[in-house]
Short mmCIF file of C-alpha atoms in Angstrom, two decimals:
data_model
loop_
_atom_site.label_atom_id
_atom_site.label_comp_id
_atom_site.label_asym_id
_atom_site.label_seq_id
_atom_site.Cartn_x
_atom_site.Cartn_y
_atom_site.Cartn_z
CA MET A 736 -0.10 -0.06 -0.16
CA THR A 737 1.42 3.30 -0.90
CA ILE A 738 0.63 6.44 1.43
CA VAL A 739 1.95 9.88 0.71
CA VAL A 740 2.08 12.54 3.42
CA PHE A 741 2.75 16.17 2.91
CA LEU A 742 4.78 17.12 5.98
CA GLY A 743 6.67 19.93 7.15
CA PRO A 744 7.32 22.16 10.45
CA SER A 745 4.16 20.42 12.57
CA LEU A 746 6.10 17.49 13.17
CA PRO A 747 9.82 16.29 13.04
CA LEU A 748 10.29 13.92 10.18
CA GLU A 749 12.15 11.53 12.41
CA ASP A 750 9.03 11.38 14.80
CA ALA A 751 6.62 10.74 11.62
CA ARG A 752 8.87 7.84 10.43
CA SER A 753 8.84 6.29 13.99
CA ILE A 754 5.02 5.97 13.79
CA LEU A 755 4.73 5.43 9.99
CA PRO A 756 7.91 4.53 8.57
CA ASP A 757 6.73 3.33 4.98
CA ALA A 758 4.94 6.42 3.98
CA VAL A 759 6.28 8.54 1.20
CA TYR A 760 6.86 11.86 2.78
CA LEU A 761 7.15 14.98 0.72
CA PRO A 762 7.70 18.87 1.95
CA PRO A 763 4.59 20.97 2.56
CA ALA A 764 2.15 21.03 -0.11
CA ARG A 765 1.91 23.91 -2.69
CA GLN A 766 -0.34 24.13 -5.69
CA ALA A 767 -0.12 21.22 -8.04
CA ASP A 768 1.75 19.18 -5.52
CA LEU A 769 -1.16 17.07 -4.40
CA ILE A 770 -2.29 16.40 -7.97
CA SER A 771 1.25 15.72 -9.01
CA ALA A 772 1.35 13.03 -6.13
CA LEU A 773 -1.19 10.91 -8.05
CA ASP A 774 1.53 9.78 -10.17
CA ARG A 775 2.86 7.77 -7.49
CA ALA A 776 -0.86 5.85 -7.55
CA PRO A 777 -1.19 6.26 -3.87
CA ASP A 778 -3.70 4.48 -1.80
CA ALA A 779 -4.05 7.31 0.91
CA ILE A 780 -2.78 11.02 1.03
CA GLY A 781 -2.15 12.72 4.32
CA LEU A 782 -1.99 16.36 4.24
CA ILE A 783 -0.52 18.03 7.11
CA ASP A 784 1.46 21.05 6.03
CA GLY A 785 1.08 23.22 3.13
CA GLU A 786 2.76 26.51 2.15
CA PHE A 787 0.48 30.04 2.52
CA HIS A 788 2.38 33.10 1.72
CA GLN A 789 5.57 31.98 -0.06
CA SER A 790 3.68 29.93 -2.74
CA ARG A 791 0.20 29.42 -4.08
CA SER A 792 -1.82 27.03 -1.66
CA VAL A 793 -2.80 23.58 -2.63
CA TRP A 794 -5.96 23.62 -4.28
CA HIS A 795 -9.40 22.26 -3.32
CA LYS A 796 -10.26 20.74 -6.57
CA GLU A 797 -6.56 18.79 -6.64
CA ILE A 798 -7.86 17.07 -3.42
CA LEU A 799 -11.49 16.33 -5.15
CA ILE A 800 -9.61 15.11 -8.09
CA ALA A 801 -7.86 12.36 -5.83
CA LEU A 802 -10.92 11.76 -4.20
CA GLU A 803 -12.74 11.13 -7.42
CA ARG A 804 -10.19 8.44 -8.44
CA GLY A 805 -10.64 6.66 -5.16
CA VAL A 806 -7.68 7.78 -3.24
CA ARG A 807 -8.36 8.26 0.44
CA VAL A 808 -7.18 11.76 1.43
CA PHE A 809 -6.76 12.43 5.20
CA GLY A 810 -6.05 16.20 6.58
CA SER A 811 -4.88 17.31 10.17
CA SER A 812 -2.91 20.17 12.06
CA SER A 813 -2.37 23.00 9.51
CA MET A 814 -3.41 23.07 5.90
CA GLY A 815 -4.52 19.63 6.04
CA ALA A 816 -7.00 20.71 8.87
CA LEU A 817 -8.08 23.67 6.67
CA ARG A 818 -8.86 21.55 3.73
CA ALA A 819 -10.53 18.92 5.65
CA ALA A 820 -13.13 21.20 7.21
CA GLU A 821 -13.97 22.49 3.74
CA LEU A 822 -14.14 19.34 2.09
CA GLU A 823 -15.31 16.90 4.59
CA PRO A 824 -18.88 16.82 2.67
CA TYR A 825 -16.93 15.53 -0.59
CA GLY A 826 -15.07 12.82 1.17
CA MET A 827 -12.17 13.96 2.95
CA THR A 828 -11.35 12.97 6.21
CA GLY A 829 -10.18 15.52 9.08
CA VAL A 830 -8.24 14.26 11.98
CA GLY A 831 -7.67 16.14 15.43
CA GLY A 832 -8.66 19.01 17.28
CA VAL A 833 -7.61 21.77 15.00
CA PHE A 834 -9.78 20.15 12.45
CA GLU A 835 -12.60 20.08 14.77
CA ARG A 836 -12.56 23.60 15.63
CA PHE A 837 -12.48 24.61 12.02
CA ALA A 838 -15.31 22.14 11.09
CA SER A 839 -17.53 23.31 13.83
CA GLY A 840 -16.88 27.13 13.00
CA GLU A 841 -15.14 27.89 16.11
CA LEU A 842 -12.04 29.21 14.13
CA ILE A 843 -12.35 30.41 10.65
CA ASP A 844 -9.18 32.37 10.01
CA ASP A 845 -6.52 30.62 8.18
CA ASP A 846 -3.69 32.49 10.23
CA GLU A 847 -4.84 30.15 13.12
CA VAL A 848 -2.47 27.66 11.73
CA ALA A 849 0.35 29.81 10.03
CA LEU A 850 3.82 30.40 11.35
CA LEU A 851 6.96 31.57 10.03
CA TYR A 852 9.75 28.79 9.84
CA HIS A 853 13.29 28.28 8.22
CA MET A 854 15.14 25.20 7.35
CA GLU A 855 18.23 23.96 9.21
CA ASP A 856 20.01 21.02 8.42
CA GLY A 857 16.94 19.53 6.64
CA ASP A 858 14.85 20.34 9.91
CA TYR A 859 12.02 23.06 10.10
CA ARG A 860 12.95 25.61 12.77
CA HIS A 861 10.06 27.51 14.21
CA VAL A 862 10.50 31.53 14.24
CA SER A 863 6.92 31.99 15.18
CA GLU A 864 4.11 30.25 17.15
CA PRO A 865 0.72 29.13 15.24
CA MET A 866 -2.12 30.81 16.79
CA VAL A 867 -3.89 27.44 17.57
CA ASN A 868 -0.90 26.38 19.57
CA ILE A 869 -1.09 29.61 21.66
CA ARG A 870 -4.84 29.10 22.22
CA ALA A 871 -4.34 25.74 23.33
CA THR A 872 -1.36 26.85 25.56
CA LEU A 873 -3.44 29.42 27.17
CA GLU A 874 -6.62 27.08 27.93
CA ALA A 875 -3.84 24.64 29.57
CA ALA A 876 -2.61 27.78 31.79
CA ALA A 877 -6.26 28.43 32.61
CA ALA A 878 -7.12 25.14 33.95
CA SER A 879 -3.97 25.18 35.97
CA GLY A 880 -5.64 28.16 38.05
CA ARG A 881 -2.27 29.94 38.28
CA VAL A 882 -3.27 32.49 35.65
CA PRO A 883 -6.09 35.03 36.32
CA GLU A 884 -8.68 34.38 33.62
CA SER A 885 -8.93 37.90 32.58
CA LEU A 886 -5.16 37.88 31.79
CA LEU A 887 -5.75 34.84 29.41
CA THR A 888 -8.49 36.86 27.67
CA ASP A 889 -5.90 39.76 27.17
CA ALA A 890 -3.22 37.27 26.17
CA LEU A 891 -5.53 35.70 23.44
CA ARG A 892 -6.32 39.14 22.15
CA ALA A 893 -2.70 40.27 22.29
CA ALA A 894 -1.68 37.32 20.43
CA LYS A 895 -4.41 37.65 17.68
CA SER A 896 -3.62 41.18 17.07
CA LEU A 897 -0.03 40.18 15.96
CA HIS A 898 0.82 39.42 12.35
CA TYR A 899 1.32 35.49 12.19
CA THR A 900 5.05 36.01 11.45
CA GLU A 901 5.54 37.92 14.94
CA ARG A 902 3.55 35.55 17.25
CA THR A 903 5.76 34.57 20.04
CA ARG A 904 5.79 33.85 23.46
CA ARG A 905 7.82 36.85 24.03
CA ALA A 906 5.89 39.48 21.81
CA VAL A 907 2.84 38.40 23.48
CA VAL A 908 4.14 38.99 27.11
CA GLU A 909 5.76 42.13 26.02
CA ARG A 910 2.68 43.47 24.42
CA LEU A 911 0.81 42.61 28.03
CA ARG A 912 3.07 44.59 29.94
CA ALA A 913 3.01 47.39 27.59
CA GLU A 914 -0.53 47.63 28.12
CA GLY A 915 -0.38 47.94 31.80
CA SER A 916 -1.27 44.33 32.61
CA ASP A 917 -0.69 43.05 36.27
CA ALA A 918 3.10 42.31 36.38
CA GLU A 919 2.91 39.50 38.61
CA ALA A 920 0.31 37.66 36.79
CA VAL A 921 1.81 38.42 33.35
CA ALA A 922 5.19 36.81 34.98
CA ALA A 923 3.25 33.97 35.86
CA LEU A 924 1.81 33.52 32.73
CA ASP A 925 5.20 33.60 31.21
CA GLU A 926 6.60 31.06 33.43
CA VAL A 927 3.74 28.65 32.84
CA TRP A 928 3.85 29.31 29.13
CA ALA A 929 7.62 28.49 28.99
CA ALA A 930 7.35 25.34 31.04
CA GLY A 931 4.50 23.73 29.40
CA PRO A 932 3.67 24.83 25.85
CA VAL A 933 0.90 22.87 23.93
CA ASP A 934 1.72 21.93 20.65
CA ILE A 935 -1.77 20.71 19.27
CA LYS A 936 -0.52 20.72 15.59
CA ALA A 937 2.10 17.96 16.65
CA GLN A 938 -0.50 16.03 18.45
CA ASP A 939 -2.95 16.28 15.65
CA ALA A 940 -0.26 15.08 13.24
CA ARG A 941 0.90 12.03 15.50
CA GLN A 942 -2.88 11.03 15.52
CA LEU A 943 -3.18 11.45 11.77
CA LEU A 944 -0.13 9.15 11.25
CA HIS A 945 -1.21 6.53 13.61
CA LEU A 946 -4.68 6.41 11.80
CA LEU A 947 -2.84 6.12 8.37
CA ARG A 948 -0.86 3.25 9.90
CA LEU A 949 -3.95 1.51 10.82
CA TYR A 950 -5.43 2.06 7.53
CA ALA A 951 -2.41 0.35 6.07
CA GLU A 952 -2.18 -2.39 8.55
CA GLN A 953 -6.08 -3.25 7.98
CA GLY A 954 -5.93 -2.75 4.01
CA ALA A 955 -8.88 -0.49 4.14
CA PRO A 956 -10.37 -0.20 0.84
CA ARG A 957 -10.12 2.66 -1.07
CA GLY A 958 -12.59 5.69 -1.34
CA GLY A 959 -16.04 5.36 -2.29
CA THR A 960 -18.01 7.40 -5.15
CA VAL A 961 -17.86 11.13 -4.72
CA PRO A 962 -19.24 13.70 -7.18
CA LYS A 963 -17.70 14.28 -10.42
CA VAL A 964 -15.41 17.09 -10.45
CA ALA A 965 -16.32 19.93 -12.55
CA ARG A 966 -13.59 20.95 -14.92
CA THR A 967 -12.83 24.40 -15.70
CA ALA A 968 -10.10 26.25 -17.56
CA ALA A 969 -8.19 26.69 -14.58
CA LEU A 970 -8.22 23.22 -13.38
CA ASP A 971 -7.46 21.85 -16.71
CA SER A 972 -4.45 24.14 -16.90
CA LEU A 973 -3.01 22.94 -13.28
CA TYR A 974 -3.53 19.39 -14.21
CA ASP A 975 -2.27 19.61 -18.06
CA ARG A 976 0.62 22.09 -17.60
CA GLU A 977 1.61 22.50 -13.85
CA ARG A 978 1.25 18.67 -12.81
CA ARG A 979 4.75 17.00 -12.22
CA VAL A 980 5.65 13.59 -12.96
CA GLY A 981 8.55 11.29 -12.25
CA ILE A 982 10.87 10.38 -14.81
CA GLY A 983 14.12 8.37 -14.07
CA GLY A 984 14.35 9.81 -10.63
CA LEU A 985 13.68 13.44 -11.90
CA SER A 986 10.57 15.48 -11.70
CA VAL A 987 9.26 17.32 -14.48
CA SER A 988 6.16 19.41 -15.37
CA MET A 989 3.90 18.40 -18.16
CA GLU A 990 4.44 21.89 -19.72
CA GLU A 991 8.18 21.13 -19.69
CA ILE A 992 7.51 17.97 -21.42
CA ALA A 993 5.40 19.74 -24.09
CA GLU A 994 8.06 22.59 -24.45
CA TYR A 995 10.78 20.04 -25.08
CA ILE A 996 8.85 18.27 -27.86
CA GLN A 997 7.80 21.62 -29.58
CA LEU A 998 11.58 22.51 -29.63
CA HIS A 999 13.32 19.09 -30.42
CA HIS A 1000 11.04 16.67 -31.97
CA PRO A 1001 11.96 16.15 -35.69
CA ARG A 1002 8.44 16.31 -36.75
CA ALA A 1003 7.03 18.84 -34.24
CA ALA A 1004 5.45 20.97 -36.76
CA ALA A 1005 3.40 17.90 -37.86
CA VAL A 1006 2.75 16.62 -34.56
CA ASN A 1007 1.47 19.77 -33.42
CA ALA A 1008 -0.71 20.18 -36.30
CA ALA A 1009 -2.19 16.63 -36.14
CA ALA A 1010 -2.66 17.56 -32.34
CA MET A 1011 -4.37 21.06 -33.34
CA ASN A 1012 -6.66 19.09 -35.69
CA ARG A 1013 -7.79 16.43 -33.48
CA THR A 1014 -8.73 19.22 -31.11
CA LEU A 1015 -10.82 20.98 -33.55
CA VAL A 1016 -12.67 18.03 -34.53
CA LEU A 1017 -13.46 17.40 -30.80
CA VAL A 1018 -14.70 21.03 -30.41
CA LEU A 1019 -16.90 20.68 -33.81
CA ALA A 1020 -18.25 17.31 -32.15
CA ASP A 1021 -19.15 18.79 -29.05
CA LEU A 1022 -21.05 21.75 -31.15
CA LEU A 1023 -23.08 18.74 -32.96
CA HIS A 1024 -23.50 16.98 -29.67
CA VAL A 1025 -21.83 13.94 -30.82
CA GLU A 1026 -21.78 11.23 -28.08
CA PRO A 1027 -20.64 7.64 -28.93
CA THR A 1028 -21.98 4.51 -27.48
CA GLU A 1029 -20.14 2.54 -24.96
CA ALA A 1030 -19.74 0.00 -27.25
CA GLU A 1031 -18.04 1.90 -29.66
CA VAL A 1032 -15.84 3.34 -26.83
CA GLU A 1033 -15.04 -0.34 -25.80
CA SER A 1034 -14.18 -1.06 -29.46
CA GLU A 1035 -11.68 1.86 -29.74
CA GLU A 1036 -9.91 0.58 -26.66
CA HIS A 1037 -9.74 -2.66 -28.00
CA ARG A 1038 -8.49 -1.69 -31.29
CA TRP A 1039 -5.82 0.32 -30.02
CA ARG A 1040 -4.39 -2.23 -27.44
CA VAL A 1041 -4.25 -4.61 -30.40
CA ARG A 1042 -2.68 -2.20 -32.87
CA HIS A 1043 0.05 -1.29 -30.01
CA GLY A 1044 0.43 -4.97 -28.39
CA LYS A 1045 -0.95 -4.05 -25.37
CA THR A 1046 -3.58 -6.76 -24.84
CA GLU A 1047 -2.29 -8.20 -21.84
CA GLU A 1048 -3.36 -6.42 -18.63
CA GLY A 1049 0.21 -6.32 -17.34
CA ALA A 1050 1.47 -4.66 -20.44
CA PHE A 1051 -1.28 -2.00 -20.40
CA SER A 1052 -0.96 -1.13 -16.68
CA THR A 1053 2.83 -0.66 -17.30
CA TRP A 1054 2.14 1.70 -20.55
CA LEU A 1055 -0.45 3.44 -18.54
CA ALA A 1056 2.09 4.32 -15.77
CA GLN A 1057 4.93 5.18 -18.21
CA ASN A 1058 2.71 7.58 -20.02
CA HIS A 1059 1.30 9.07 -16.86
CA LEU A 1060 -2.16 8.20 -17.70
CA ALA A 1061 -4.86 7.01 -15.18
CA ARG A 1062 -7.23 4.42 -16.51
CA GLU A 1063 -10.13 6.58 -16.77
CA GLU A 1064 -8.09 9.11 -18.67
CA PHE A 1065 -7.16 6.43 -21.38
CA ARG A 1066 -10.83 5.82 -21.34
CA GLN A 1067 -11.48 9.31 -22.22
CA LEU A 1068 -8.96 9.06 -25.00
CA ALA A 1069 -10.68 6.13 -26.59
CA ARG A 1070 -14.04 7.93 -26.16
CA GLU A 1071 -12.49 10.92 -28.17
CA ASN A 1072 -11.34 8.82 -30.94
CA ALA A 1073 -15.01 7.39 -31.19
CA VAL A 1074 -16.14 10.93 -31.37
CA CYS A 1075 -13.88 11.56 -33.96
CA ARG A 1076 -14.69 8.40 -35.91
CA HIS A 1077 -18.10 9.43 -35.80
CA LEU A 1078 -17.44 12.80 -37.68
CA TRP A 1079 -15.02 10.81 -40.27
CA ARG A 1080 -17.74 8.40 -41.13
CA TRP A 1081 -20.38 11.48 -41.39
CA LEU A 1082 -17.83 13.05 -43.75
CA LEU A 1083 -17.18 10.11 -45.85
CA TYR A 1084 -21.09 10.12 -46.18
CA VAL A 1085 -21.50 13.41 -47.32
CA ARG A 1086 -18.53 12.79 -49.94
CA HIS A 1087 -19.89 9.75 -51.16
CA VAL A 1088 -18.90 10.29 -54.56
CA GLU A 1089 -15.57 12.26 -54.05
CA ARG A 1090 -14.49 10.13 -51.04
CA THR A 1091 -10.96 10.77 -49.54
CA ALA A 1092 -8.86 10.55 -52.44
CA ARG A 1093 -8.38 14.37 -52.98
CA PRO A 1094 -7.98 15.27 -49.00
CA LEU A 1095 -5.51 12.49 -48.78
CA LEU A 1096 -3.40 13.44 -51.72
CA ASP A 1097 -3.68 17.27 -50.68
CA HIS A 1098 -2.35 16.45 -47.46
CA LEU A 1099 0.61 14.53 -49.19
CA ARG A 1100 1.40 17.63 -51.26
CA TRP A 1101 1.36 19.90 -48.39
CA GLU A 1102 3.76 17.82 -46.57
CA ASP A 1103 5.83 17.56 -49.90
CA SER A 1104 5.77 13.97 -49.70
CA TYR A 1105 3.51 13.55 -52.43
CA VAL A 1106 5.96 13.05 -55.57
CA PRO A 1107 7.80 9.87 -54.07
CA TRP A 1108 4.50 8.07 -53.11
CA ALA A 1109 2.83 8.93 -56.53
CA SER A 1110 5.91 7.38 -58.22
CA ASP A 1111 5.81 4.27 -56.27
CA ALA A 1112 1.99 3.92 -57.07
CA ALA A 1113 2.79 4.27 -60.63
CA ALA A 1114 5.43 1.63 -60.56
CA HIS A 1115 3.16 -0.49 -58.37
CA THR A 1116 0.08 -0.60 -60.77
CA ALA A 1117 2.46 -1.11 -63.76
CA LEU A 1118 3.02 -4.86 -62.37
CA PRO A 1119 1.13 -7.49 -63.64
CA ALA A 1120 -2.29 -8.08 -61.80
CA PRO A 1121 -5.24 -10.35 -62.54
CA ARG A 1122 -8.13 -8.91 -64.40
CA ASP A 1123 -11.07 -7.45 -62.49
CA GLU A 1124 -13.93 -9.23 -64.15
CA GLY A 1125 -15.01 -12.14 -62.22
CA LEU A 1126 -11.89 -12.18 -59.86
CA LEU A 1127 -13.85 -12.19 -56.61
CA GLN A 1128 -15.98 -15.00 -57.62
CA THR A 1129 -12.93 -17.08 -58.09
CA LEU A 1130 -12.02 -16.86 -54.39
CA THR A 1131 -12.77 -19.08 -51.95
CA PRO A 1132 -14.02 -17.82 -48.32
CA GLU A 1133 -10.75 -19.33 -47.01
CA GLU A 1134 -8.41 -17.25 -49.49
CA VAL A 1135 -10.62 -13.95 -48.91
CA GLU A 1136 -10.20 -14.33 -45.02
CA ARG A 1137 -6.33 -14.93 -45.55
CA ILE A 1138 -5.86 -11.92 -47.90
CA HIS A 1139 -8.17 -9.94 -45.40
CA ALA A 1140 -6.22 -11.11 -42.30
CA GLU A 1141 -2.78 -10.43 -44.11
CA HIS A 1142 -3.45 -6.81 -44.73
CA ARG A 1143 -5.42 -6.30 -41.37
CA SER A 1144 -2.47 -7.30 -39.73
CA ARG A 1145 -0.05 -5.01 -41.61
CA HIS A 1146 -2.40 -2.26 -40.79
CA GLY A 1147 -2.55 -3.02 -37.28
CA LEU A 1148 -6.41 -3.61 -37.28
CA PRO A 1149 -8.19 -5.65 -34.75
CA ALA A 1150 -9.04 -9.25 -35.72
CA GLU A 1151 -12.61 -8.37 -35.62
CA THR A 1152 -12.29 -5.54 -38.28
CA ASP A 1153 -14.82 -6.24 -40.89
CA LEU A 1154 -14.39 -5.43 -44.58
CA ALA A 1155 -17.29 -3.06 -44.53
CA SER A 1156 -15.69 -0.92 -42.00
CA TRP A 1157 -12.62 -0.95 -43.05
CA ALA A 1158 -13.78 0.09 -46.64
CA GLU A 1159 -15.91 2.75 -44.96
CA GLU A 1160 -12.99 4.43 -42.93
CA ALA A 1161 -10.18 3.99 -46.05
CA GLY A 1162 -12.70 5.64 -48.34
CA PHE A 1163 -13.56 2.62 -50.64
CA ASN A 1164 -17.04 2.94 -52.19
CA SER A 1165 -17.81 -0.65 -51.11
CA PRO A 1166 -16.36 -3.76 -49.22
CA GLU A 1167 -16.10 -5.52 -52.68
CA LEU A 1168 -13.75 -2.80 -54.16
CA LEU A 1169 -11.57 -2.90 -50.98
CA LEU A 1170 -11.38 -6.47 -51.24
CA LEU A 1171 -10.36 -6.19 -55.03
CA ALA A 1172 -7.85 -3.88 -54.22
CA LEU A 1173 -6.40 -6.21 -51.60
CA VAL A 1174 -6.45 -9.14 -54.08
CA LYS A 1175 -4.62 -7.23 -56.81
CA ALA A 1176 -2.10 -5.84 -53.90
CA SER A 1177 -1.04 -9.08 -52.80
CA HIS A 1178 -0.58 -10.58 -56.21
CA ARG A 1179 1.75 -7.39 -57.00
CA HIS A 1180 3.50 -7.97 -53.59
CA ALA A 1181 3.99 -11.65 -54.63
CA VAL A 1182 5.98 -10.60 -57.50
CA THR A 1183 8.07 -7.64 -56.12
CA THR A 1184 8.07 -4.78 -53.41
CA THR A 1185 8.36 -1.34 -54.64
CA HIS A 1186 8.00 0.79 -51.76
CA SER A 1187 11.30 1.94 -50.28
CA PRO A 1188 11.97 0.55 -46.94
CA SER A 1189 12.48 4.02 -45.30
CA ARG A 1190 9.36 5.42 -46.66
CA HIS A 1191 7.34 2.61 -45.66
CA GLU A 1192 8.85 2.61 -42.37
CA GLU A 1193 7.97 6.27 -41.77
CA GLU A 1194 4.34 5.52 -43.00
CA GLN A 1195 4.14 3.00 -40.47
CA GLN A 1196 5.18 5.21 -37.49
#
């Protein structure tokens, strides 16, 4: 079981590992960090610490996407407590006293959990004190009876009036003295506070880690069904550009991968054009309300897996991980291709006379690859071939299937691809005309091969 924990100043890493040694510990979460952690295929995520001021905070919809995929997400102590209080109705699990105070509405300000810290030898060193810890400490002091209740009220007010970067025991005590509070009472408060500060954030972090350990030991099931996350341009940008993935021990953003391809791929312009054309087809399909059936989506998945040799589940799962895709994302790709195929068929229907000859040849002309293919085609058609008249009638069903299977395999088509579907998509007016072309091509191929290997290999790519 894979558990990812975002941890910073709330609890020393050494303490955390003593409770949950096998977790993957990451620094305080920033925006896009939690959604990037999904690349590790976690079963659960523990969000304890997150950045506030120095970076954009972890976004609610990142957590919702994790929940949508069945990943259990727990929050406590700091940023985790805030997000859990806000997202508990959607399936996030809150843990500890800080979470409970925010969930109940007793606390509402984000600065309650904020503090200033710096790194020293890999450890987080507190420079200021979070307000929730100050509250817990003052409440303990009140329970001890050593400090007047009125002074505790003044101390809370004084601490809250300070910016979170300036909240320290010393700053609060000095402000009380400057305001003229009873000197003996202030001294008593200072003494009690110094002797027994309460770290509720650390307590909550430990509670969360113990819960995660129990979760791992029991092999608890993944999360249940949660509402579908509404997609927006901002969310798509976060996921498609800022999300980071691990490759060979390195972390790289999706945008950095795309930029590299644009600059260094030998056919970058053609790849980009194909991607844009596909996107335009999907936009058009959306405007026309084209919706494929589940059977059509299943067919697209199957055709792809056959074509790319990923019919075995293990090979397919490995491919998904290498391509940084969730299974449902691949399903969406298949759905989009089914949509495109709908529009291709519609185009062939409205062009039932012209078919695809001109678009195909114009594409090759624009790519400046028409001349060599036209030359090869001329040489190919000059080879001996049987006459059309009565040719198909001489074929046995076994010969038809052999020729069909031979060329189907060469084109990477699934075994169940029938001649009618193939003919429709390839621009032939009928299955008979496609079969006739296949028979003649097989005959000529038996004589000699005229396509240059390099050009044929390029086409196969």
